[in-house]
Amino acid sequence: MKIGELARLAGTNVETIRYYERDGLLPVPARSEGNYRIYRETHVQRLSFIRRCRSLDMTLDEIRVLLHFKESPQENCADVNRLLDRHIGHVTQRMQELQELERQLKDLRERCGEARDAAHCGILDGLSQAIMPGEKSASHVQGTHQHILAQDDRGKHG
Amino acid sequence: MKIGELARLAGTNVETIRYYERDGLLPVPARSEGNYRIYRETHVQRLSFIRRCRSLDMTLDEIRVLLHFKESPQENCADVNRLLDRHIGHVTQRMQELQELERQLKDLRERCGEARDAAHCGILDGLSQAIMPGEKSASHVQGTHQHILAQDDRGKHG
DNA sequence: CTTGACTCTGTAGTCACTCAAGGGTTTCTA
DNA sequence: TAGAAACCCTTGAGTGACTACAGAGTCAAG
């Protein structure tokens, strides 16, 4: 099959597939006479695995590790557990941060229930004073903007 | 004061300040004879405002809007409300996504309680089958990796 | 007068894509 | 059989919000 069909089957877009190839996540495929990439069922499976991991917000590096374990089945999978535990930790931590964030934003929002002058806007006043409850700690957890797998939103945002 | 002191006072790093200046979020400051940027109290306040908004995961564009309202106090602040409401919506949505994500990851983790061969690893098996409950919808919400305000972690991650 | 801390500019790198230009190939339709 | 449409190719640049680095200049203390 050609790249377009692989993309359809795995719910990816074509550029992403070529990007994964450049990045070493997908093997370099055979080419047709017209220089088109030719894929097989194994590629569909590998790409689907990658996309499933991405939908769980794993980094490409984490996925690389998992792919390695898939390919060397004799190795002990304690590392797989460790990777997943760490990843769950990141997700949990990010959720706690977002909960705190939501609370602060709602507090802020209540300061200005109705439209008034910006001169007396409780929101701007609130943002001008210290609210931060403490410095955020490090994590491999990102912010609140532009979800990774938002492929149905191409070109609308921004 | 020089840029280093401003950075300390606002809990930012120096490059970020210069970046905000390039990006138009901070006004171009005066310069000393030796070409050093010279800041005043107003800069500390403006930068702190920006950092507080960033700690609430607002984009620089959103912050630009808020700064505009801070500077034109006669304008109606209904737009401030709208901006904040929308932002709260994004945060709430991302939290729901992360909750679902956490659930899936923990499900996955339970498939492999102990170290075994990767050949029989329930985690890898699980990732090789379809789990995705439905496509993620678009939002201005990011993933799970590398928190924005992790400034105390310089150079460790990656 | 030298050391070291600080600052400057400019450029490139991060992550995981996404888009666009400018061309080639294949397939469908008239 | 011609030509249009759909697909594919490579290359390079753009996204957001920084971060890092090179190579140079400035300043205060010893």
Short mmCIF file of C-alpha atoms (C1' of nucleotides) in Angstrom, two decimals:
data_model
loop_
_atom_site.label_atom_id
_atom_site.label_comp_id
_atom_site.label_asym_id
_atom_site.label_seq_id
_atom_site.Cartn_x
_atom_site.Cartn_y
_atom_site.Cartn_z
CA MET A 1 0.00 0.00 0.00
CA LYS A 2 1.03 3.62 -0.48
CA ILE A 3 1.52 6.20 2.20
CA GLY A 4 -1.99 7.63 1.93
CA GLU A 5 -3.62 4.32 2.70
CA LEU A 6 -1.28 3.69 5.63
CA ALA A 7 -2.20 7.11 6.93
CA ARG A 8 -5.91 6.33 6.67
CA LEU A 9 -5.54 2.94 8.33
CA ALA A 10 -3.53 4.29 11.25
CA GLY A 11 -5.41 7.57 11.62
CA THR A 12 -2.29 9.61 11.03
CA ASN A 13 -1.46 12.17 8.48
CA VAL A 14 1.01 11.62 5.72
CA GLU A 15 3.58 14.17 6.86
CA THR A 16 3.67 12.55 10.27
CA ILE A 17 4.56 9.20 8.73
CA ARG A 18 7.44 10.70 6.78
CA TYR A 19 8.50 12.49 9.95
CA TYR A 20 8.53 9.22 11.90
CA GLU A 21 10.64 7.65 9.17
CA ARG A 22 13.17 10.49 9.31
CA ASP A 23 13.16 10.18 13.09
CA GLY A 24 13.86 6.45 12.96
CA LEU A 25 10.57 5.30 14.47
CA LEU A 26 9.41 3.68 11.27
CA PRO A 27 11.76 1.58 9.11
CA VAL A 28 12.67 2.87 5.67
CA PRO A 29 10.17 1.17 3.37
CA ALA A 30 10.59 -0.27 -0.12
CA ARG A 31 9.94 1.99 -3.07
CA SER A 32 7.88 1.50 -6.19
CA GLU A 33 9.19 2.21 -9.68
CA GLY A 34 7.77 5.71 -9.44
CA ASN A 35 9.64 6.23 -6.14
CA TYR A 36 6.56 5.86 -3.95
CA ARG A 37 6.93 4.38 -0.48
CA ILE A 38 5.40 0.89 -0.31
CA TYR A 39 4.11 -0.36 3.03
CA ARG A 40 2.85 -3.69 4.36
CA GLU A 41 0.68 -4.85 7.22
CA THR A 42 3.63 -4.80 9.64
CA HIS A 43 3.95 -1.08 9.07
CA VAL A 44 0.30 -0.56 9.89
CA GLN A 45 0.79 -2.39 13.16
CA ARG A 46 3.92 -0.55 14.11
CA LEU A 47 2.46 2.84 13.27
CA SER A 48 -0.75 2.03 15.14
CA PHE A 49 1.31 1.07 18.17
CA ILE A 50 3.12 4.38 18.00
CA ARG A 51 -0.10 6.36 17.64
CA ARG A 52 -1.67 4.48 20.53
CA CYS A 53 1.29 5.36 22.72
CA ARG A 54 1.11 8.98 21.56
CA SER A 55 -2.57 9.05 22.45
CA LEU A 56 -1.35 8.12 25.93
CA ASP A 57 0.91 11.18 25.75
CA MET A 58 4.18 9.28 25.70
CA THR A 59 7.16 11.00 24.12
CA LEU A 60 8.73 9.56 21.00
CA ASP A 61 11.74 8.61 23.11
CA GLU A 62 9.58 6.62 25.48
CA ILE A 63 7.94 4.94 22.52
CA ARG A 64 11.35 4.08 21.11
CA VAL A 65 12.11 2.22 24.33
CA LEU A 66 8.83 0.32 24.14
CA LEU A 67 9.44 -0.59 20.50
CA HIS A 68 12.84 -1.90 21.48
CA PHE A 69 11.25 -4.18 24.06
CA LYS A 70 8.69 -5.37 21.58
CA GLU A 71 11.53 -6.42 19.34
CA SER A 72 13.70 -8.17 21.89
CA PRO A 73 11.19 -10.40 23.68
CA GLN A 74 13.76 -12.29 25.70
CA GLU A 75 14.66 -9.23 27.72
CA ASN A 76 13.11 -8.62 31.06
CA CYS A 77 10.22 -6.22 30.97
CA ALA A 78 10.84 -4.59 34.34
CA ASP A 79 11.98 -1.55 32.39
CA VAL A 80 8.64 -1.41 30.63
CA ASN A 81 7.00 -1.28 34.03
CA ARG A 82 9.35 1.41 35.21
CA LEU A 83 8.73 3.51 32.12
CA LEU A 84 4.99 3.22 32.52
CA ASP A 85 5.11 3.96 36.24
CA ARG A 86 7.12 7.07 35.62
CA HIS A 87 4.75 8.13 32.89
CA ILE A 88 1.73 7.60 35.15
CA GLY A 89 3.51 9.72 37.75
CA HIS A 90 3.88 12.56 35.28
CA VAL A 91 0.25 12.40 34.28
CA THR A 92 -0.94 12.33 37.87
CA GLN A 93 1.25 15.26 38.80
CA ARG A 94 0.06 17.28 35.83
CA MET A 95 -3.53 16.60 36.82
CA GLN A 96 -2.91 17.90 40.30
CA GLU A 97 -1.36 21.04 38.84
CA LEU A 98 -4.32 21.53 36.56
CA GLN A 99 -6.75 21.10 39.44
CA GLU A 100 -4.99 23.83 41.38
CA LEU A 101 -4.94 25.93 38.23
CA GLU A 102 -8.66 25.49 37.67
CA ARG A 103 -9.36 26.52 41.24
CA GLN A 104 -7.28 29.67 40.88
CA LEU A 105 -8.88 30.60 37.58
CA LYS A 106 -12.37 30.15 38.98
CA ASP A 107 -11.49 32.24 42.02
CA LEU A 108 -10.26 34.90 39.67
CA ARG A 109 -13.35 34.68 37.52
CA GLU A 110 -15.63 35.29 40.48
CA ARG A 111 -13.99 38.61 41.11
CA CYS A 112 -15.73 40.01 38.05
CA GLY A 113 -19.20 38.62 37.54
CA GLU A 114 -20.42 41.41 35.33
CA ALA A 115 -18.93 43.71 32.75
CA ARG A 116 -17.42 46.81 34.29
CA ASP A 117 -14.59 49.23 33.58
CA ALA A 118 -11.21 47.61 33.26
CA ALA A 119 -10.18 50.20 35.85
CA HIS A 120 -12.23 48.31 38.42
CA CYS A 121 -11.94 44.84 36.99
CA GLY A 122 -11.34 42.39 39.80
CA ILE A 123 -9.71 39.93 37.44
CA LEU A 124 -6.98 42.31 36.38
CA ASP A 125 -6.55 43.39 39.99
CA GLY A 126 -6.23 39.77 41.00
CA LEU A 127 -3.65 39.08 38.33
CA SER A 128 -1.70 42.13 39.46
CA GLN A 129 -1.27 40.70 42.93
CA ALA A 130 0.60 37.59 43.93
CA ILE A 131 -1.53 34.48 43.71
CA MET A 132 1.09 31.87 42.97
CA PRO A 133 0.91 29.41 45.83
CA GLY A 134 4.43 28.12 45.29
CA GLU A 135 6.84 27.44 42.48
CA LYS A 136 5.91 24.66 40.16
CA SER A 137 8.20 21.70 40.32
CA ALA A 138 9.74 20.08 37.33
CA SER A 139 8.03 17.31 35.45
CA HIS A 140 7.82 16.09 31.93
CA VAL A 141 4.39 17.56 31.75
CA GLN A 142 3.27 20.30 29.43
CA GLY A 143 0.90 23.19 29.60
CA THR A 144 -2.68 23.78 28.68
CA HIS A 145 -2.44 24.72 25.05
CA GLN A 146 -2.89 22.91 21.76
CA HIS A 147 -3.46 19.22 22.31
CA ILE A 148 -1.06 16.92 20.52
CA LEU A 149 -3.54 14.65 18.83
CA ALA A 150 -5.92 17.34 17.63
CA GLN A 151 -5.78 16.25 14.01
CA ASP A 152 -9.39 17.11 13.23
CA ASP A 153 -8.67 20.77 13.87
CA ARG A 154 -6.08 21.36 11.18
CA GLY A 155 -5.52 25.01 10.45
CA LYS A 156 -8.31 26.35 12.60
CA HIS A 157 -6.32 27.23 15.70
CA GLY A 158 -3.95 30.16 15.83
CA MET B 1 18.35 47.74 37.90
CA LYS B 2 19.99 45.40 35.40
CA ILE B 3 18.43 42.39 33.75
CA GLY B 4 19.78 39.90 36.28
CA GLU B 5 18.07 41.62 39.18
CA LEU B 6 14.82 41.90 37.28
CA ALA B 7 15.07 38.19 36.55
CA ARG B 8 15.59 37.41 40.24
CA LEU B 9 12.75 39.65 41.36
CA ALA B 10 10.28 38.19 38.89
CA GLY B 11 11.46 34.59 39.13
CA THR B 12 12.28 34.45 35.43
CA ASN B 13 15.44 33.75 33.63
CA VAL B 14 17.37 36.34 31.72
CA GLU B 15 16.88 34.87 28.27
CA THR B 16 13.13 34.80 28.82
CA ILE B 17 13.12 38.54 29.54
CA ARG B 18 15.00 39.28 26.34
CA TYR B 19 12.63 36.97 24.52
CA TYR B 20 9.59 38.84 25.87
CA GLU B 21 11.15 42.10 24.75
CA ARG B 22 11.68 40.78 21.22
CA ASP B 23 8.14 39.48 21.28
CA GLY B 24 6.72 42.87 22.28
CA LEU B 25 5.44 41.83 25.71
CA LEU B 26 7.93 44.01 27.55
CA PRO B 27 8.71 47.54 26.42
CA VAL B 28 12.19 48.30 25.12
CA PRO B 29 14.05 49.58 28.19
CA ALA B 30 16.59 52.37 28.54
CA ARG B 31 20.26 51.47 28.20
CA SER B 32 23.24 52.31 30.35
CA GLU B 33 26.45 53.74 28.93
CA GLY B 34 27.80 50.24 28.65
CA ASN B 35 24.69 49.19 26.67
CA TYR B 36 23.09 47.29 29.53
CA ARG B 37 19.31 47.22 29.79
CA ILE B 38 18.10 49.35 32.68
CA TYR B 39 14.79 48.46 34.31
CA ARG B 40 12.50 50.13 36.85
CA GLU B 41 9.81 49.03 39.25
CA THR B 42 7.16 49.20 36.52
CA HIS B 43 9.03 46.54 34.60
CA VAL B 44 9.06 44.28 37.62
CA GLN B 45 5.31 44.65 37.93
CA ARG B 46 4.65 44.05 34.28
CA LEU B 47 6.91 41.03 34.12
CA SER B 48 5.42 39.61 37.30
CA PHE B 49 1.96 40.01 35.79
CA ILE B 50 3.09 38.11 32.72
CA ARG B 51 4.66 35.34 34.75
CA ARG B 52 1.57 35.03 36.91
CA CYS B 53 -0.56 34.66 33.80
CA ARG B 54 1.90 32.10 32.41
CA SER B 55 1.71 30.17 35.66
CA LEU B 56 -2.02 30.01 34.90
CA ASP B 57 -1.06 28.52 31.54
CA MET B 58 -2.27 31.41 29.44
CA THR B 59 -0.66 31.87 26.04
CA LEU B 60 1.40 34.95 25.32
CA ASP B 61 -1.36 36.11 22.99
CA GLU B 62 -3.94 35.88 25.75
CA ILE B 63 -1.60 37.80 28.02
CA ARG B 64 -1.19 40.45 25.37
CA VAL B 65 -4.96 40.97 25.43
CA LEU B 66 -4.97 41.27 29.22
CA LEU B 67 -2.10 43.75 29.15
CA HIS B 68 -4.03 45.80 26.64
CA PHE B 69 -7.00 45.97 28.99
CA LYS B 70 -4.78 46.91 31.88
CA GLU B 71 -3.56 49.85 29.86
CA SER B 72 -6.91 51.10 28.60
CA PRO B 73 -8.95 51.18 31.78
CA GLN B 74 -11.94 52.94 30.26
CA GLU B 75 -12.75 49.97 28.07
CA ASN B 76 -15.36 47.49 29.08
CA CYS B 77 -13.90 44.38 30.61
CA ALA B 78 -16.44 41.92 29.25
CA ASP B 79 -13.68 40.69 26.96
CA VAL B 80 -11.51 39.93 29.96
CA ASN B 81 -14.31 37.76 31.28
CA ARG B 82 -14.72 36.03 27.97
CA LEU B 83 -11.01 35.34 27.70
CA LEU B 84 -10.91 33.89 31.19
CA ASP B 85 -14.03 31.80 30.66
CA ARG B 86 -12.60 30.33 27.51
CA HIS B 87 -9.34 29.61 29.24
CA ILE B 88 -11.11 27.90 32.14
CA GLY B 89 -12.94 25.80 29.58
CA HIS B 90 -9.66 24.66 28.06
CA VAL B 91 -8.21 23.75 31.42
CA THR B 92 -11.30 21.82 32.45
CA GLN B 93 -11.35 19.91 29.21
CA ARG B 94 -7.69 19.02 29.44
CA MET B 95 -8.24 17.74 32.95
CA GLN B 96 -10.98 15.44 31.78
CA GLU B 97 -8.69 14.13 29.06
CA LEU B 98 -5.94 13.52 31.58
CA GLN B 99 -8.30 11.68 33.90
CA GLU B 100 -9.24 9.32 31.10
CA LEU B 101 -5.56 8.99 30.24
CA GLU B 102 -4.62 8.12 33.80
CA ARG B 103 -7.32 5.49 33.94
CA GLN B 104 -6.06 3.88 30.74
CA LEU B 105 -2.45 3.91 31.89
CA LYS B 106 -3.33 2.32 35.20
CA ASP B 107 -5.37 -0.36 33.46
CA LEU B 108 -2.38 -1.03 31.30
CA ARG B 109 -0.04 -1.12 34.25
CA GLU B 110 -2.10 -3.77 36.00
CA ARG B 111 -1.56 -6.14 33.13
CA CYS B 112 2.02 -6.62 34.23
CA GLY B 113 2.44 -6.62 37.97
CA GLU B 114 5.76 -8.40 37.97
CA ALA B 115 8.78 -8.57 35.76
CA ARG B 116 8.43 -11.19 33.06
CA ASP B 117 9.60 -11.77 29.52
CA ALA B 118 8.70 -9.01 27.12
CA ALA B 119 7.27 -11.83 25.02
CA HIS B 120 4.49 -12.22 27.58
CA CYS B 121 4.32 -8.64 28.80
CA GLY B 122 0.72 -7.62 29.21
CA ILE B 123 1.61 -3.97 28.80
CA LEU B 124 3.10 -4.42 25.37
CA ASP B 125 0.22 -6.71 24.45
CA GLY B 126 -2.21 -4.06 25.60
CA LEU B 127 -0.48 -1.36 23.60
CA SER B 128 -0.56 -3.60 20.55
CA GLN B 129 -4.34 -3.80 20.66
CA ALA B 130 -6.82 -1.02 20.22
CA ILE B 131 -7.54 0.85 23.42
CA MET B 132 -8.32 4.28 22.12
CA PRO B 133 -11.88 5.01 23.22
CA GLY B 134 -12.38 7.74 20.64
CA GLU B 135 -10.44 10.46 18.95
CA LYS B 136 -9.31 13.31 21.10
CA SER B 137 -11.04 16.56 20.32
CA ALA B 138 -9.29 19.80 19.66
CA SER B 139 -8.51 22.27 22.40
CA HIS B 140 -5.80 24.71 23.16
CA VAL B 141 -4.47 22.22 25.60
CA GLN B 142 -1.10 20.53 25.49
CA GLY B 143 0.29 17.17 26.36
CA THR B 144 1.95 15.67 29.35
CA HIS B 145 5.57 16.53 28.86
CA GLN B 146 7.93 19.23 30.07
CA HIS B 147 6.06 21.75 32.18
CA ILE B 148 6.38 25.34 31.08
CA LEU B 149 7.44 26.84 34.36
CA ALA B 150 9.98 24.22 35.33
CA GLN B 151 12.82 26.68 35.77
CA ASP B 152 14.46 24.95 38.69
CA ASP B 153 15.29 21.98 36.48
CA ARG B 154 17.55 23.67 33.97
CA GLY B 155 19.56 21.28 31.88
CA LYS B 156 18.54 18.12 33.71
CA HIS B 157 15.76 16.97 31.49
CA GLY B 158 16.33 15.58 28.01
"C1'" DC C 1 45.98 44.10 35.91
"C1'" DT C 2 43.63 40.18 36.17
"C1'" DT C 3 39.83 37.46 37.53
"C1'" DG C 4 35.19 36.47 37.44
"C1'" DA C 5 30.55 37.74 37.30
"C1'" DC C 6 27.62 39.79 34.56
"C1'" DT C 7 25.81 41.47 30.11
"C1'" DC C 8 25.41 41.94 24.98
"C1'" DT C 9 23.97 40.12 20.08
"C1'" DG C 10 22.85 36.56 17.11
"C1'" DT C 11 21.83 32.11 15.99
"C1'" DA C 12 20.35 27.47 16.58
"C1'" DG C 13 18.05 23.90 19.17
"C1'" DT C 14 13.90 21.81 21.68
"C1'" DC C 15 9.25 18.75 20.74
"C1'" DA C 16 6.18 16.69 17.60
"C1'" DC C 17 4.60 17.78 14.20
"C1'" DT C 18 2.41 20.90 10.15
"C1'" DC C 19 2.47 23.51 6.00
"C1'" DA C 20 3.91 25.13 1.58
"C1'" DA C 21 6.49 25.31 -2.80
"C1'" DG C 22 7.54 23.15 -6.79
"C1'" DG C 23 7.89 19.30 -8.96
"C1'" DG C 24 6.87 14.08 -10.56
"C1'" DT C 25 3.47 9.92 -11.01
"C1'" DT C 26 -0.77 7.61 -11.32
"C1'" DT C 27 -5.54 7.21 -12.04
"C1'" DC C 28 -9.91 8.73 -13.55
"C1'" DT C 29 -12.84 10.75 -16.93
"C1'" DA C 30 -14.24 12.84 -21.48
"C1'" DT D 1 -5.63 9.60 -26.03
"C1'" DA D 2 -5.54 14.01 -23.66
"C1'" DG D 3 -5.88 16.28 -19.77
"C1'" DA D 4 -7.42 17.00 -15.20
"C1'" DA D 5 -7.45 15.52 -10.57
"C1'" DA D 6 -5.54 13.04 -7.00
"C1'" DC D 7 -1.80 11.38 -5.18
"C1'" DC D 8 3.18 11.29 -4.14
"C1'" DC D 9 8.08 13.18 -3.83
"C1'" DT D 10 11.85 16.31 -1.52
"C1'" DT D 11 13.29 20.33 0.77
"C1'" DG D 12 12.83 23.82 3.83
"C1'" DA D 13 10.49 26.70 6.98
"C1'" DG D 14 7.07 27.57 10.68
"C1'" DT D 15 4.65 26.67 15.31
"C1'" DG D 16 5.08 28.24 21.01
"C1'" DA D 17 7.62 29.48 24.51
"C1'" DC D 18 11.35 29.28 25.58
"C1'" DT D 19 16.61 27.47 26.27
"C1'" DA D 20 21.44 27.12 25.09
"C1'" DC D 21 25.50 28.49 23.20
"C1'" DA D 22 29.36 31.16 20.96
"C1'" DG D 23 32.02 34.98 21.06
"C1'" DA D 24 32.43 39.42 22.48
"C1'" DG D 25 32.05 43.49 25.66
"C1'" DT D 26 31.50 45.73 30.57
"C1'" DC D 27 32.17 46.30 35.32
"C1'" DA D 28 33.56 45.74 40.27
"C1'" DA D 29 36.75 43.70 43.46
"C1'" DG D 30 41.25 42.19 44.85
#
